[in-house]
Coordinates of C-alpha atoms and ligand atoms in Angstrom, one line a residue:
X1 CA -7.3 41.8 5.2
X2 CA -10.2 39.8 3.7
X3 CA -12.9 39.2 6.4
X4 CA -13.2 35.5 5.5
X5 CA -9.5 34.9 6.1
X6 CA -9.7 36.7 9.4
X7 CA -12.6 34.7 10.7
X8 CA -11.1 31.4 9.4
X9 CA -7.8 32.1 11.1
X10 CA -9.5 33.2 14.4
X11 CA -11.4 29.8 14.4
X12 CA -8.7 27.4 13.1
X13 CA -5.2 28.8 13.9
X14 CA -3.6 29.7 17.2
X15 CA -1.8 32.9 18.0
X16 CA 1.9 32.7 16.9
X17 CA 3.6 35.4 19.0
X18 CA 7.2 34.5 19.6
X19 CA 7.2 32.0 16.7
X20 CA 9.6 32.3 13.8
X21 CA 8.8 31.3 10.2
X22 CA 10.6 31.4 6.9
X23 CA 8.9 31.2 3.5
X24 CA 10.7 30.8 0.2
X25 CA 9.2 32.7 -2.7
X26 CA 7.0 34.9 -0.5
X27 CA 6.8 38.0 -2.8
X28 CA 3.7 36.8 -4.6
X29 CA 0.9 34.3 -4.8
X30 CA 0.4 31.6 -2.1
X31 CA 3.7 32.3 -0.4
X32 CA 2.8 36.0 0.1
X33 CA -0.6 35.1 1.4
X34 CA 0.8 32.6 3.9
X35 CA 3.4 35.2 5.1
X36 CA 0.5 37.7 5.7
X37 CA -1.5 35.1 7.6
X38 CA 1.4 34.3 9.9
X39 CA 2.2 38.0 10.5
X40 CA -1.5 38.6 11.3
X41 CA -1.2 35.8 13.9
X42 CA 1.7 37.6 15.5
X43 CA 4.6 35.5 14.1
X44 CA 7.9 36.7 12.8
X45 CA 8.4 36.0 9.1
X46 CA 11.6 35.8 7.0
X47 CA 10.9 36.4 3.3
X48 CA 13.5 34.3 1.4
X49 CA 13.2 35.8 -2.0
X50 CA 15.0 36.8 -5.2
X51 CA 13.9 40.4 -5.4
X52 CA 14.6 42.7 -2.4
X53 CA 12.6 45.7 -3.6
X54 CA 9.5 43.6 -4.2
X55 CA 9.9 42.1 -0.7
X56 CA 10.1 45.5 0.8
X57 CA 6.9 46.6 -1.0
X58 CA 5.2 43.4 0.2
X59 CA 6.1 44.1 3.8
X60 CA 5.0 47.7 3.5
X61 CA 1.6 46.6 2.0
X62 CA 1.1 44.0 4.8
X63 CA 2.0 46.5 7.5
X64 CA -0.6 49.0 6.0
X65 CA -3.2 46.3 5.7
X66 CA -2.7 45.1 9.3
X67 CA -2.4 48.6 10.6
X68 CA 0.5 47.9 13.0
X69 CA 4.2 47.3 12.8
X70 CA 5.2 43.7 11.9
X71 CA 8.2 41.6 12.5
X72 CA 9.5 40.7 9.0
X73 CA 13.0 40.1 7.5
X74 CA 14.3 39.7 4.0
X75 CA 17.0 37.4 2.8
X76 CA 18.0 37.2 -0.8
X77 CA 18.8 34.1 -2.9
X78 CA 18.2 32.6 -6.3
X79 CA 16.6 29.1 -6.2
X80 CA 17.9 28.5 -9.7
X81 CA 21.4 28.6 -8.3
X82 CA 22.4 25.9 -5.7
X83 CA 25.5 28.0 -4.6
X84 CA 23.2 31.0 -3.9
X85 CA 20.8 28.8 -1.9
X86 CA 23.7 27.4 0.3
X87 CA 25.3 30.8 0.8
X88 CA 22.0 32.3 1.8
X89 CA 21.0 29.5 4.3
X90 CA 24.5 29.4 5.8
X91 CA 24.3 33.1 6.5
X92 CA 21.0 32.9 8.5
X93 CA 21.2 33.6 12.3
X94 CA 21.4 30.5 14.6
X95 CA 17.9 30.9 16.2
X96 CA 15.9 28.0 14.7
X97 CA 12.7 28.6 12.8
X98 CA 9.4 27.0 14.1
X99 CA 8.5 26.2 10.5
X100 CA 10.1 26.6 7.0
X101 CA 7.9 26.6 4.0
X102 CA 9.6 25.4 0.8
X103 CA 7.2 27.2 -1.5
X104 CA 9.1 28.9 -4.4
X105 CA 8.4 27.4 -7.7
X106 CA 7.7 28.2 -11.4
X107 CA 5.3 26.7 -13.8
X108 CA 5.6 28.1 -17.3
X109 CA 8.8 30.1 -17.8
X110 CA 9.9 31.6 -21.1
X111 CA 10.4 29.0 -23.8
X112 CA 13.8 27.3 -23.8
X113 CA 14.8 28.8 -20.5
X114 CA 17.7 26.8 -19.1
X115 CA 19.2 26.6 -15.6
X116 CA 22.6 25.2 -14.6
X117 CA 24.3 22.4 -16.6
X118 CA 21.6 22.2 -19.3
X119 CA 18.7 21.6 -17.0
X120 CA 15.3 23.1 -17.8
X121 CA 14.8 26.0 -15.5
X122 CA 11.6 24.4 -14.1
X123 CA 13.5 21.3 -12.9
X124 CA 16.4 23.4 -11.7
X125 CA 14.2 25.6 -9.5
X126 CA 11.3 23.3 -8.4
X127 CA 13.3 20.0 -8.1
X128 CA 17.0 20.7 -7.6
X129 CA 16.3 24.0 -5.9
X130 CA 13.8 22.6 -3.4
X131 CA 16.0 19.6 -2.6
X132 CA 19.0 21.8 -2.1
X133 CA 17.0 24.2 0.2
X134 CA 15.7 21.2 2.2
X135 CA 19.2 19.7 2.7
X136 CA 20.9 22.9 3.6
X137 CA 18.1 24.0 6.0
X138 CA 18.0 20.6 7.6
X139 CA 21.7 20.7 8.4
X140 CA 21.2 23.9 10.4
X141 CA 17.6 23.5 11.7
X142 CA 16.9 19.7 12.1
X143 CA 14.1 20.2 14.6
X144 CA 12.1 22.8 12.5
X145 CA 8.9 21.8 10.8
X146 CA 9.1 21.7 7.0
X147 CA 6.2 22.3 4.7
X148 CA 6.5 21.2 1.1
X149 CA 4.0 22.2 -1.7
X150 CA 2.8 19.7 -4.2
X151 CA 0.4 20.0 -7.1
X152 CA -2.6 18.3 -8.8
X153 CA -0.3 18.3 -11.9
X154 CA 2.4 15.7 -11.3
X155 CA 3.6 12.6 -13.0
X156 CA 5.9 9.6 -12.7
X157 CA 9.2 9.4 -14.4
X158 CA 9.2 7.0 -17.3
X159 CA 10.4 3.5 -16.1
X160 CA 11.0 5.2 -12.7
X161 CA 14.2 6.8 -14.0
X162 CA 14.7 10.5 -13.3
X163 CA 18.0 10.8 -15.1
X164 CA 16.7 11.4 -18.7
X165 CA 14.9 14.6 -17.5
X166 CA 18.1 16.3 -16.4
X167 CA 21.1 17.7 -18.4
X168 CA 18.9 17.5 -21.6
X169 CA 20.5 20.4 -23.3
X170 CA 23.7 19.5 -25.1
X171 CA 25.9 22.2 -26.7
X172 CA 25.4 22.4 -30.5
X173 CA 22.1 20.4 -30.4
X174 CA 18.6 21.9 -30.6
X175 CA 17.0 21.9 -27.2
X176 CA 13.6 20.2 -26.9
X177 CA 11.5 22.3 -24.6
X178 CA 9.0 20.2 -22.5
X179 CA 7.8 22.7 -19.9
X180 CA 4.5 21.1 -18.9
X181 CA 6.2 17.7 -18.4
X182 CA 9.0 19.3 -16.6
X183 CA 6.6 20.9 -14.1
X184 CA 4.7 17.6 -13.6
X185 CA 8.0 15.7 -12.9
X186 CA 9.3 18.5 -10.7
X187 CA 6.2 18.4 -8.5
X188 CA 6.5 14.6 -8.2
X189 CA 10.1 15.1 -7.1
X190 CA 8.7 17.5 -4.4
X191 CA 6.5 14.7 -3.2
X192 CA 9.5 12.4 -3.2
X193 CA 11.5 14.9 -1.2
X194 CA 8.6 14.9 1.3
X195 CA 8.6 11.1 1.4
X196 CA 12.3 10.8 1.9
X197 CA 12.4 13.4 4.7
X198 CA 9.5 11.7 6.5
X199 CA 11.2 8.4 6.3
X200 CA 14.3 9.9 7.9
X201 CA 12.2 11.2 10.8
X202 CA 11.9 14.9 9.8
X203 CA 8.9 16.9 11.0
X204 CA 7.7 17.3 7.4
X205 CA 4.2 18.1 6.1
X206 CA 2.7 18.7 2.6
X207 CA 0.1 21.1 1.4
X208 CA -1.7 20.9 -1.9
X209 CA -3.0 24.4 -2.8
X210 CA -5.6 23.2 -5.4
X211 CA -5.6 25.6 -8.4
X212 CA -5.2 29.3 -7.6
X213 CA -5.0 32.3 -9.8
X214 CA -1.4 33.5 -9.1
X215 CA 1.4 34.7 -11.3
X216 CA 1.9 31.1 -12.2
X217 CA 0.2 31.4 -15.6
X218 CA 1.7 34.8 -16.5
X219 CA 4.1 33.4 -19.0
X220 CA 1.4 31.8 -21.2
X221 CA 0.8 33.1 -24.7
X222 CA -2.0 35.9 -24.5
X223 CA -4.8 33.7 -25.9
X224 CA -4.1 30.8 -23.6
X225 CA -3.7 33.2 -20.8
X226 CA -7.2 34.7 -21.4
X227 CA -8.7 31.2 -21.5
X228 CA -6.6 30.3 -18.5
X229 CA -7.8 33.3 -16.6
X230 CA -11.4 32.5 -17.5
X231 CA -11.1 28.9 -16.4
X232 CA -9.3 30.0 -13.2
X233 CA -12.0 32.6 -12.3
X234 CA -14.7 30.0 -12.8
X235 CA -13.2 27.0 -11.0
X236 CA -10.2 28.0 -9.1
X237 CA -9.9 29.8 -5.8
X238 CA -8.1 32.9 -4.6
X239 CA -4.5 32.6 -3.4
X240 CA -5.6 33.6 0.1
X241 CA -7.7 30.4 0.4
X242 CA -5.1 28.3 -1.3
X243 CA -2.5 29.5 1.3
X244 CA -4.6 28.5 4.3
X245 CA -3.3 24.8 4.3
X246 CA 0.3 25.9 4.5
X247 CA -0.5 28.4 7.2
X248 CA -2.3 25.8 9.3
X249 CA 0.5 23.3 9.0
X250 CA 2.9 26.0 10.2
X251 CA 0.7 27.0 13.2
X252 CA -1.0 23.9 14.5
X253 CA 0.2 20.7 16.1
X254 CA -0.4 18.1 13.4
X255 CA 1.1 14.7 13.3
X256 CA 4.2 14.7 11.1
X257 CA 3.4 13.6 7.5
X258 CA 0.0 15.4 7.6
X259 CA -1.3 16.3 4.1
X260 CA -3.8 19.2 3.6
X261 CA -5.8 19.6 0.4
X262 CA -8.7 21.8 -0.6
X263 CA -12.0 20.2 0.4
X264 CA -14.0 21.0 -2.7
X265 CA -14.7 18.6 -5.7
X266 CA -11.5 17.2 -7.2
X267 CA -9.5 19.1 -4.6
X268 CA -9.4 22.1 -6.9
X269 CA -10.7 24.7 -4.5
X270 CA -11.9 25.2 -0.9
X271 CA -10.8 25.4 2.7
X272 CA -8.2 22.9 3.7
X273 CA -8.9 19.4 5.0
X274 CA -6.5 16.6 5.8
X275 CA -6.4 13.4 3.7
X276 CA -4.3 10.3 3.5
X277 CA -1.0 10.7 1.6
X278 CA -1.4 9.4 -2.0
X279 CA 0.8 6.4 -2.7
X280 CA 2.5 8.2 -5.6
X281 CA 4.4 10.4 -3.0
X282 CA 6.4 7.4 -2.1
X283 CA 6.7 5.8 -5.6
X284 CA 10.2 6.2 -6.9
X285 CA 11.3 8.2 -3.9
X286 CA 14.3 6.0 -3.5
X287 CA 15.1 6.4 -7.2
X288 CA 15.1 10.2 -6.7
X289 CA 17.4 9.9 -3.7
X290 CA 19.9 7.7 -5.6
X291 CA 19.7 10.1 -8.6
X292 CA 20.3 13.0 -6.2
X293 CA 23.2 11.3 -4.4
X294 CA 25.0 11.0 -7.8
X295 CA 24.0 14.5 -8.9
X296 CA 25.2 16.3 -5.9
X297 CA 28.6 14.5 -5.7
Ligands
NAP301 N1 -1.2 28.5 -8.2 C1 -1.5 27.2 -8.3 O1 -2.6 26.8 -8.8 C2 -0.6 26.1 -7.7 C3 -1.1 24.8 -7.7 C4 -0.3 23.8 -7.2 C5 1.0 24.1 -6.7 N2 1.4 25.4 -6.7 C6 2.7 25.7 -6.1 O2 2.7 26.8 -5.3 C7 4.0 27.4 -5.2 C8 3.8 28.9 -5.3 O3 3.3 29.2 -6.6 P1 2.2 30.4 -6.8 O4 1.1 29.8 -7.5 O5 2.1 31.2 -5.6 O6 3.0 31.2 -8.0 P2 3.7 32.6 -8.0 O7 2.8 33.7 -7.6 O8 4.4 32.7 -9.3 O9 4.8 32.5 -6.8 C9 6.0 31.8 -7.0 C10 7.1 32.4 -6.1 O10 8.3 31.7 -6.4 C11 9.4 32.7 -6.6 N3 10.4 32.2 -7.4 C12 10.4 31.7 -8.7 N4 11.6 31.4 -9.2 C13 12.5 31.7 -8.2 C14 13.9 31.6 -8.1 N5 14.7 31.3 -9.1 N6 14.4 32.0 -6.9 C15 13.7 32.4 -5.9 N7 12.3 32.5 -5.9 C16 11.7 32.2 -7.1 C17 8.6 33.8 -7.2 O11 9.4 35.0 -7.0 P3 9.0 36.4 -7.7 O12 7.9 37.0 -6.8 O13 10.3 37.2 -7.6 O14 8.6 36.1 -9.1 C18 7.3 33.9 -6.4 O15 7.5 34.6 -5.2 C19 4.8 26.8 -6.3 O16 5.7 25.8 -5.8 C20 3.8 26.1 -7.2 O17 4.3 25.0 -7.9 C21 0.6 26.4 -7.2

């Protein structure tokens, strides 16, 4: 394991022996690094993922890196499918988790990829998927901590109305792909999910990872991808550093509602620091909950 991570964790995080964590989308990027940190600290981690073989490999790699057996479990689901999310969460053992990290997400899927009911796959996974995960987990584990991941890239729905962004694909009509916009809206919805959960008294926290070089840009066209990689190497940080905020929120006793962001310029990179929650997290949060109430009927 990277020496800088080890010394950071020794200094800033407490031992987690006997603590249980669950991380969605922990087979790559930030989720994987967070799982590794928590395992290093002695915690037990459940990898809630879509690819069992990949998860087994991740666990094997972490075990080799740490040089001792670890306590890890795998549960399979697909965050693009609300039924699969519910089924997976209902099948979990009753022992509560100390913290649940709602990390899984996508940024730039293949063009015109659609999820259920004509929703863009990005909104299906990042917005509907995260909301469904939170709701279903909360029914079973109301006293767990919840960590939600936002992004620098997020934007308000036009006129505060979320409905035009969903069910956009209609049979027989050409589909207008708006992947960047879908991502920005989906991440604002993640902030709204945080705000609504906080208002209802949940122990919820938010981490903003900055910009990290993960699989997130893998679906870009080759030339953009090269430019993107160049940009990311210059300005962004590694996933191990981007994951530290999530890890600290899981391990340490912060006041609920704490928001950790990278401490570098423009919050793009750096070790985590707390900051006040931006007002936009609360903006249109009630619009999202009324939209969701209708949607989930
Ligand atoms: N990297 C950044 O700069 C950045 C910045 C801001 C926010 N974030 C957020 O950080 C989170 C993690 O992203 P990352 O950068 O670590 O990217 P990543 O390496 O692509 O990780 C995304 C994870 O989500 C999983 N996932 C995607 N679709 C899924 C589905 N339908 N069902 C279940 N799991 C699914 C992926 O599974 P597979 O391993 O099977 O592909 C992967 O493990 C995302 O919420 C992202 O929006 C990232």
